[in-house]
Short mmCIF file of C-alpha atoms in Angstrom, two decimals:
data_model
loop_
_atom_site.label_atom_id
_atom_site.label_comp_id
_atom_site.label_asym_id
_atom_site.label_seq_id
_atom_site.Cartn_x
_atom_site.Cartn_y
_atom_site.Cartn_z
CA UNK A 1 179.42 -76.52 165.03
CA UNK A 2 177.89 -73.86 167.51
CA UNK A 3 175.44 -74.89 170.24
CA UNK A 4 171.83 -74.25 168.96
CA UNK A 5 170.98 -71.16 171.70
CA UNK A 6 168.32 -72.64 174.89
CA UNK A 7 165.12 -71.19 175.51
CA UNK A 8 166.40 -68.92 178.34
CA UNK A 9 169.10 -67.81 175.47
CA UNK A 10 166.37 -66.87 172.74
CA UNK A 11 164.50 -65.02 175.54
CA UNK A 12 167.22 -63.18 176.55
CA UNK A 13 168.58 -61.99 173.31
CA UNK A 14 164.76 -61.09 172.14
CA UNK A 15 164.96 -59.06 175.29
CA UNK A 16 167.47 -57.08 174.87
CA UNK A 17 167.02 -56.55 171.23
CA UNK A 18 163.53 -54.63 172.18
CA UNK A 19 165.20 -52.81 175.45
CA UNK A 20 167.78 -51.68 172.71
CA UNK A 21 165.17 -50.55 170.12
CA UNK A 22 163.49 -47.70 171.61
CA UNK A 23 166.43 -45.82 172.55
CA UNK A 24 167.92 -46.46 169.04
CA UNK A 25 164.97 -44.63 167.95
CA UNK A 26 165.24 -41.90 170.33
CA UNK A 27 168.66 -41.14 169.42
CA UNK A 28 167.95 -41.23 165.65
CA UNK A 29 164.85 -39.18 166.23
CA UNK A 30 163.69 -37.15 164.34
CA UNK A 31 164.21 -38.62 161.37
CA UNK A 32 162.16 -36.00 159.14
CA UNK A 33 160.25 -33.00 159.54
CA UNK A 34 158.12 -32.19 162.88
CA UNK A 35 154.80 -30.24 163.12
CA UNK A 36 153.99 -27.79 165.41
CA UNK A 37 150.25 -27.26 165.15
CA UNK A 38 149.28 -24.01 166.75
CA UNK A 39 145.52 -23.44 167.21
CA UNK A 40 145.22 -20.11 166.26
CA UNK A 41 145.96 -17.62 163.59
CA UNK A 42 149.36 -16.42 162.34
CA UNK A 43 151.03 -13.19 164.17
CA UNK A 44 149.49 -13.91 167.57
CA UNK A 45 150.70 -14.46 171.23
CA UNK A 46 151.26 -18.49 170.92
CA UNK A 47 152.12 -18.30 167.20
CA UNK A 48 155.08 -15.80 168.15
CA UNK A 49 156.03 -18.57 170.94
CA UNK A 50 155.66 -21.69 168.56
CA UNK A 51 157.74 -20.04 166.27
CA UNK A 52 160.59 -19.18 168.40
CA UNK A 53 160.65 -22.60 169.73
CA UNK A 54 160.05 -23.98 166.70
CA UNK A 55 163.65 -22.19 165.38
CA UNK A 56 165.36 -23.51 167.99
CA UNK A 57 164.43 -26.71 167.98
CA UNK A 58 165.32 -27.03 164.32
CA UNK A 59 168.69 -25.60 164.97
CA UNK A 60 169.36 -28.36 167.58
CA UNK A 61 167.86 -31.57 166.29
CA UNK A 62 168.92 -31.04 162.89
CA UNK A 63 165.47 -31.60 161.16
CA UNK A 64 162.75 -28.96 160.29
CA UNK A 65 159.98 -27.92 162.83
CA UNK A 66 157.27 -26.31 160.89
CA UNK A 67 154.25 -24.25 162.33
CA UNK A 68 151.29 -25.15 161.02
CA UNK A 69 148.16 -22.73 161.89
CA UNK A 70 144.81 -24.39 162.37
CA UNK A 71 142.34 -22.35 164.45
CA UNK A 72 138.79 -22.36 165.08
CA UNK A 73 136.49 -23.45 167.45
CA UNK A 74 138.05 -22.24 170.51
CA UNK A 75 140.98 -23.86 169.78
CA UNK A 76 139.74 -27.66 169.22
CA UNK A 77 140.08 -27.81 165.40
CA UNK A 78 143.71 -28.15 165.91
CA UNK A 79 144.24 -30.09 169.23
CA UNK A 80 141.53 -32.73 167.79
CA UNK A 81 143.84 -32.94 164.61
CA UNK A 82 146.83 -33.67 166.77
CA UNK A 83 144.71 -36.28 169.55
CA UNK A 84 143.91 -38.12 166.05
CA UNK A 85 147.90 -37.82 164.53
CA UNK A 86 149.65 -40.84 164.60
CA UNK A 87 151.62 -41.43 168.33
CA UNK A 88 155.48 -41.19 166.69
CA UNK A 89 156.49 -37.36 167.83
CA UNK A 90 156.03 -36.16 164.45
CA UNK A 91 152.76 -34.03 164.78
CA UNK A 92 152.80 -32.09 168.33
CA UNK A 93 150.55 -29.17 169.48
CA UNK A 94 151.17 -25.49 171.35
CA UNK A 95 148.38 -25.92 174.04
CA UNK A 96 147.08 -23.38 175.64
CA UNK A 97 145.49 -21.80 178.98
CA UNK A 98 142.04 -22.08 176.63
CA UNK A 99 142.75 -26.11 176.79
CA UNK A 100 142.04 -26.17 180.29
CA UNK A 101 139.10 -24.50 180.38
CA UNK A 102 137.40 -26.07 177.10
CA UNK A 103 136.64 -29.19 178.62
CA UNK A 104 133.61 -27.93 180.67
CA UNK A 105 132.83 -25.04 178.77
CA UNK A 106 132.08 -27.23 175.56
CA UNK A 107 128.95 -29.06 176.39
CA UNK A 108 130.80 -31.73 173.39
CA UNK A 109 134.24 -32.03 172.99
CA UNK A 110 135.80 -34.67 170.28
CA UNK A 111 138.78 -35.48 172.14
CA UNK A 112 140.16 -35.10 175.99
CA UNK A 113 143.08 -32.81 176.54
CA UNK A 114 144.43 -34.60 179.76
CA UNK A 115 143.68 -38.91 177.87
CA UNK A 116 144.55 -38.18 174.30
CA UNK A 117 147.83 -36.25 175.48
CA UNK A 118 151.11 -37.20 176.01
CA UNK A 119 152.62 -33.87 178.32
CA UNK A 120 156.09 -32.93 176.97
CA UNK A 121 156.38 -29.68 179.02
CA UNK A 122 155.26 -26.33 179.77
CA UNK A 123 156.41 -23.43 177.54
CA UNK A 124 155.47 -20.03 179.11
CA UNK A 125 153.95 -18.73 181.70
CA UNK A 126 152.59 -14.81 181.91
CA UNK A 127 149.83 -12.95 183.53
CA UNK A 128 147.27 -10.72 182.08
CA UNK A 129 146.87 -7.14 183.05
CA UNK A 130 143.57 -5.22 184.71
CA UNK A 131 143.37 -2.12 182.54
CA UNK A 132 141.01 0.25 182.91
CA UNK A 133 141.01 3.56 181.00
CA UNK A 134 142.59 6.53 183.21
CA UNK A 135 139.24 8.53 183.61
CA UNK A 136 138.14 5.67 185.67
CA UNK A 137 138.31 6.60 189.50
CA UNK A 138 140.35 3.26 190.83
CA UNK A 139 143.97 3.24 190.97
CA UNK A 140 144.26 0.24 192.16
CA UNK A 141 142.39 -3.39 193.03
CA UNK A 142 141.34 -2.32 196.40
CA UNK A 143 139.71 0.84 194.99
CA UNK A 144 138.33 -1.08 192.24
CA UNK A 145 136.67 -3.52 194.35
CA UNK A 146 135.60 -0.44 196.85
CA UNK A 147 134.11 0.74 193.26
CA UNK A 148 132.23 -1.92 192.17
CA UNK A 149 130.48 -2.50 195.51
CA UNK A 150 129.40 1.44 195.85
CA UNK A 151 128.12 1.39 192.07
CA UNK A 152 124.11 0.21 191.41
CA UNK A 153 124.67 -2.76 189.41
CA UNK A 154 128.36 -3.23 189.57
CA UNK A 155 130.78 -2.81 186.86
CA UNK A 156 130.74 -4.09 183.38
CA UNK A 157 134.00 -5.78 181.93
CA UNK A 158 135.07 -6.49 178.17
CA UNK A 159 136.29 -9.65 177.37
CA UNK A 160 138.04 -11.39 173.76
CA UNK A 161 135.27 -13.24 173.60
CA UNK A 162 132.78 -15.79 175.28
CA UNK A 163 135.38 -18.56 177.37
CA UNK A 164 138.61 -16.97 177.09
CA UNK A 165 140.80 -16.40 179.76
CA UNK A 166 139.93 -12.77 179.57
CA UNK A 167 136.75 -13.42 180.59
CA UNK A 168 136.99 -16.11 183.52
CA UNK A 169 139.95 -14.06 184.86
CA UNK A 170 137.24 -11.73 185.67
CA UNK A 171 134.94 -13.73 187.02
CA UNK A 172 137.31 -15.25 189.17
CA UNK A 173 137.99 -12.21 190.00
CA UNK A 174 134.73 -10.94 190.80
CA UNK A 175 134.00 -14.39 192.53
CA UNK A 176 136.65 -13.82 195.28
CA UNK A 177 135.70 -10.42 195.58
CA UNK A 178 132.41 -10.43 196.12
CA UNK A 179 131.56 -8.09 193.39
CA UNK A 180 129.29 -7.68 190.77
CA UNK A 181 130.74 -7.17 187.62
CA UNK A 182 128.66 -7.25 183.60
CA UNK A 183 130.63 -9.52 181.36
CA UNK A 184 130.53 -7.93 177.51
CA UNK A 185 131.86 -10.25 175.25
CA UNK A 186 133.70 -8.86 171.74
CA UNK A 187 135.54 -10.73 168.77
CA UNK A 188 138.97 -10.51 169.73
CA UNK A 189 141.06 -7.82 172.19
CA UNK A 190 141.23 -5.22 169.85
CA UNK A 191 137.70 -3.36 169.75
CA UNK A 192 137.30 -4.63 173.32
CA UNK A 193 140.46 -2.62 174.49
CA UNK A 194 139.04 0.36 171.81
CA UNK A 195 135.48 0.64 174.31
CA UNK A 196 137.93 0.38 177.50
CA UNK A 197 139.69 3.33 176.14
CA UNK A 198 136.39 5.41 175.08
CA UNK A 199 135.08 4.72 178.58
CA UNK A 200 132.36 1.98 177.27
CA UNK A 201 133.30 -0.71 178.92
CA UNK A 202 134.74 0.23 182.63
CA UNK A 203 137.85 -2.56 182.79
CA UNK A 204 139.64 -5.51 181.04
CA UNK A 205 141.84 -8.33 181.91
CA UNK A 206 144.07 -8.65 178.70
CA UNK A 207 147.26 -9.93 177.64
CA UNK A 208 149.96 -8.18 178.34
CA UNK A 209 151.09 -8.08 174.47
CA UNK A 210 147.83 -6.34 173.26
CA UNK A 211 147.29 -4.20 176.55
CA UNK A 212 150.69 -2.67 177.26
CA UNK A 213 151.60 -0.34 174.08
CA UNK A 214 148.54 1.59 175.16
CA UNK A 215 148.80 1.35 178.90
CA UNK A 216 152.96 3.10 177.59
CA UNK A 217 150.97 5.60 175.44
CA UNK A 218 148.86 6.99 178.03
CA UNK A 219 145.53 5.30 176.59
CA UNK A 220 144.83 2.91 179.11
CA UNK A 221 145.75 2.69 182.86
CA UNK A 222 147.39 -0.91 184.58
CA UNK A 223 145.85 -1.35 188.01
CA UNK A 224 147.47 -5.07 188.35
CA UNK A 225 148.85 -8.07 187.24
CA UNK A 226 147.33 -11.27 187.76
CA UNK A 227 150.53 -13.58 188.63
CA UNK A 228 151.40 -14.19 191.62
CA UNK A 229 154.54 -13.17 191.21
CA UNK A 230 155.09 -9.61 189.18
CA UNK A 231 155.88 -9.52 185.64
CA UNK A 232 159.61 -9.40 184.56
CA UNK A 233 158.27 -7.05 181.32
CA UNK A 234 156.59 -4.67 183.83
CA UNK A 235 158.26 -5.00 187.19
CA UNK A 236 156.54 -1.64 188.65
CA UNK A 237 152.94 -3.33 188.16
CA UNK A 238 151.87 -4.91 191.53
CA UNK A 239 150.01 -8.31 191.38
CA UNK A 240 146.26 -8.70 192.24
CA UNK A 241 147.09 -10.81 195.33
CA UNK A 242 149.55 -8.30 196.64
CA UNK A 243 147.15 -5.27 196.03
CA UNK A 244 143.94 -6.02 197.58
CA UNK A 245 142.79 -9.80 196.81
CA UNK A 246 145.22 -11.89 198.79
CA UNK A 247 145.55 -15.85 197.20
CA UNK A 248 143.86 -14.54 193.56
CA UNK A 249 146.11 -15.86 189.80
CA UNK A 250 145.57 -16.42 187.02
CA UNK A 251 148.31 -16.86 184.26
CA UNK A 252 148.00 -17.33 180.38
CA UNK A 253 150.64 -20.03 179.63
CA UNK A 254 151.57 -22.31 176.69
CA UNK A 255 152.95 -26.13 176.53
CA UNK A 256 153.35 -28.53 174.28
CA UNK A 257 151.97 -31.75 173.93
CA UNK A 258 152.07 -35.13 171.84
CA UNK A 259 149.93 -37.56 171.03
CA UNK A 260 149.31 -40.37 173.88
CA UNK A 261 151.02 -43.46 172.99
CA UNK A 262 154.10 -41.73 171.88
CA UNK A 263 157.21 -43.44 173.54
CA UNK A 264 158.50 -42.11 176.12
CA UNK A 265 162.08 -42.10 174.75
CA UNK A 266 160.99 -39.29 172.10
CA UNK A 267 158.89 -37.13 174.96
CA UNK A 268 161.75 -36.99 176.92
CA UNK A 269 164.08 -36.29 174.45
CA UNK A 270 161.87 -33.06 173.52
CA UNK A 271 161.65 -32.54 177.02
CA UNK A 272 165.56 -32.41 177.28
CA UNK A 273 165.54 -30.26 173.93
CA UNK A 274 163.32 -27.67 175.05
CA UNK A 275 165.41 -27.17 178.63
CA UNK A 276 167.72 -25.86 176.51
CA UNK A 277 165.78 -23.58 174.29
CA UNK A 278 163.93 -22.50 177.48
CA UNK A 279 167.44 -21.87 179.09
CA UNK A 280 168.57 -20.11 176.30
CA UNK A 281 169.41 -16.15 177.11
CA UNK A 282 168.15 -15.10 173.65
CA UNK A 283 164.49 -16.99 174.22
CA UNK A 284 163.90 -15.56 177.15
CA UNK A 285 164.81 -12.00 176.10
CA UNK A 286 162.26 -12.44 173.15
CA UNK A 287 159.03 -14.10 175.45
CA UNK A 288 159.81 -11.27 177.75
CA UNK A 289 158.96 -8.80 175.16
CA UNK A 290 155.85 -10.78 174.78
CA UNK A 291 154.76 -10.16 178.57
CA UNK A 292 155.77 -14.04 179.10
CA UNK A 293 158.16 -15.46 181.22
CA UNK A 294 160.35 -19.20 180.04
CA UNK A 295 158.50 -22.47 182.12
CA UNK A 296 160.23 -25.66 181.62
CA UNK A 297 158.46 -28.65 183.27
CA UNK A 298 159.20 -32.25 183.31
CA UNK A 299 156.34 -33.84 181.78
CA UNK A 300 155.13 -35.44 184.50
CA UNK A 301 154.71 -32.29 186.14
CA UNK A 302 152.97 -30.70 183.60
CA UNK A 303 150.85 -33.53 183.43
CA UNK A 304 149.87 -32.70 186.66
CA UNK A 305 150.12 -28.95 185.96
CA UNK A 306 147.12 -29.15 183.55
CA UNK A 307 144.87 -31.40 185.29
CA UNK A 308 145.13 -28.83 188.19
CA UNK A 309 144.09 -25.89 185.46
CA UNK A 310 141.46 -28.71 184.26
CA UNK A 311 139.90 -28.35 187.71
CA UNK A 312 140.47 -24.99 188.84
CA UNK A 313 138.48 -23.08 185.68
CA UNK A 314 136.10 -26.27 185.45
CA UNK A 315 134.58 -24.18 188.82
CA UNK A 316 135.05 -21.39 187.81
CA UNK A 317 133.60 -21.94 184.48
CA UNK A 318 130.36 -23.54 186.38
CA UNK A 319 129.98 -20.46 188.81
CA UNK A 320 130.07 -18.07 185.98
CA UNK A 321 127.14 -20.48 183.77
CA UNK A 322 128.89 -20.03 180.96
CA UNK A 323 128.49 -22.61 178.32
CA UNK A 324 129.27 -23.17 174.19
CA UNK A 325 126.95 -25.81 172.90
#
């Protein structure tokens, strides 16, 4: 007959049967198909970068990774989706630089992007670009600034829209300046970047991907970067800081994020996945041509990464009064 196991036995097999389980299901994840959510339309900035991740992930793990497009509201429809998915690594969303600044620009928001998270890691990281159109005197930020503060009333700036990084780049901007500078919002980059051209509106701070095929055709004119390091897609553009506002960036950037309460065994097994697609030659090559640069993070320091954007456009957000009830 065999001994009937003690107490202390019973405990310690129990123990190591549960140490044993989660990275059983870390190596046999994932099991079936993942969901990127991307909170936007199709054929845009972070839907290109979803979708190139999303390929490579597939191509590694062995399992599909589907986009799955759900914009509106500024970007909440789909991150509330995802806060509300079930914590087991199988629904995940592309946030974006317009999840940091959401939180205090919303006067309600139905979830919190830094408690209902779990941070896997940063994606990309890319500036946008001060275009003006090349009638417009300034050549550069320090004449730009010189030419705000010699015109009555300042200069007036387009923007994609009411709250998006295009349009508290520019008041940070005109913050640290000291400048005066009209904020005219539009419905997306396109007819915005139309009136910078036609000399309506005197400047923009735009993606790189929208502004730079007319700043190459002539249309438009690049006075800076805002990085604070220059762009690897347009080396021969200096950055803000460099060219006449020492200690100014601001960077449009992209990460991805899980429900909180997801084990930790599947977040850093994504984490470890995406090193490599973020290492990959290929991937880079391709965000390049989409004015953003590769930005793997561990996710503890992207955790910390977006609280820090959490705070920074929080002020800058209050200075500027700008508000979306």
């Amino acid at each position: 007959m065999h001994p009937i196991p003690s107490r202390r036995r019973w405990i310690g097999i129990a123990c190591a049967a549960l140490c044993a389980a989660p990275l059983a299901w870390a190596s046999g994840y994932p099991e079936k198909p993942v969901k990127l959510v991307v909170p936007y339309p199709p054929g845009g900035p972070t839907d290109i970068v979803a979708r190139v991740v999303a390929q490579k992930l597939q191509e590694q793990m062995g399992q599909p990774f589907v986009v799955d497009n759900r914009p509106g509201a500024g970007a909440n429809i789909g991150a509330e989706a995802v806060a509300r998915s079930a914590p087991d690594g199988y629904t995940l969303v592309v946030a974006t630089t317009a999840h940091a600044i959401n939180p205090s620009l919303f006067a309600k928001l139905n979830y919190s992007i830094t408690k209902d998270f779990a941070p896997i890691s940063q994606l990309t990281s890319g500036p946008l670009v001060i275009v003006t159109s090349p009638a417009t005197p300034a050549n550069n930020v320090k004449e730009l600034i010189a030419l705000a503060k010699s015109r009555q009333g300042g200069l007036n700036y387009a923007s994609s829209g009411n709250g998006q990084s295009t349009h508290l780049s520019a008041e940070l901007f005109s913050a640290m300046a000291g400048v005066k500078m009209a904020h005219v919002p539009y419905k997306g980059s396109a007819p915005a970047l139309t009136d910078v051209m036609g000399g309506q509106a005197d400047l923009m701070f735009d993606t790189m991907l929208s502004s730079m095929p007319h700043v190459k055709a002539g249309k438009l004119k690049a006075l800076a970067v805002t990085s604070s390091q220059r762009s690897p897609s347009a080396p021969d553009i200096p950055t803000v800081a460099e060219s006449g506002l020492p200690g100014y960036e601001a960077i449009a950037w992209n990460g991805l994020l899980a429900p909180a309460g997801t084990p930790p065994e599947v977040v850093n097994r994504l984490n470890a996945e995406l090193k490599k697609v973020l290492e990959n030659p290929e991937v880079k090559q391709r965000f390049e041509a989409q004015g953003f640069s590769a930005a793997w993070d561990t996710p503890a320091a992207y955790g910390k990464f977006l609280q820090a954007e959490v705070d920074k456009w929080g002020k800058v957000v209050k200075t500027s009064g700008a508000k979306i009830d």
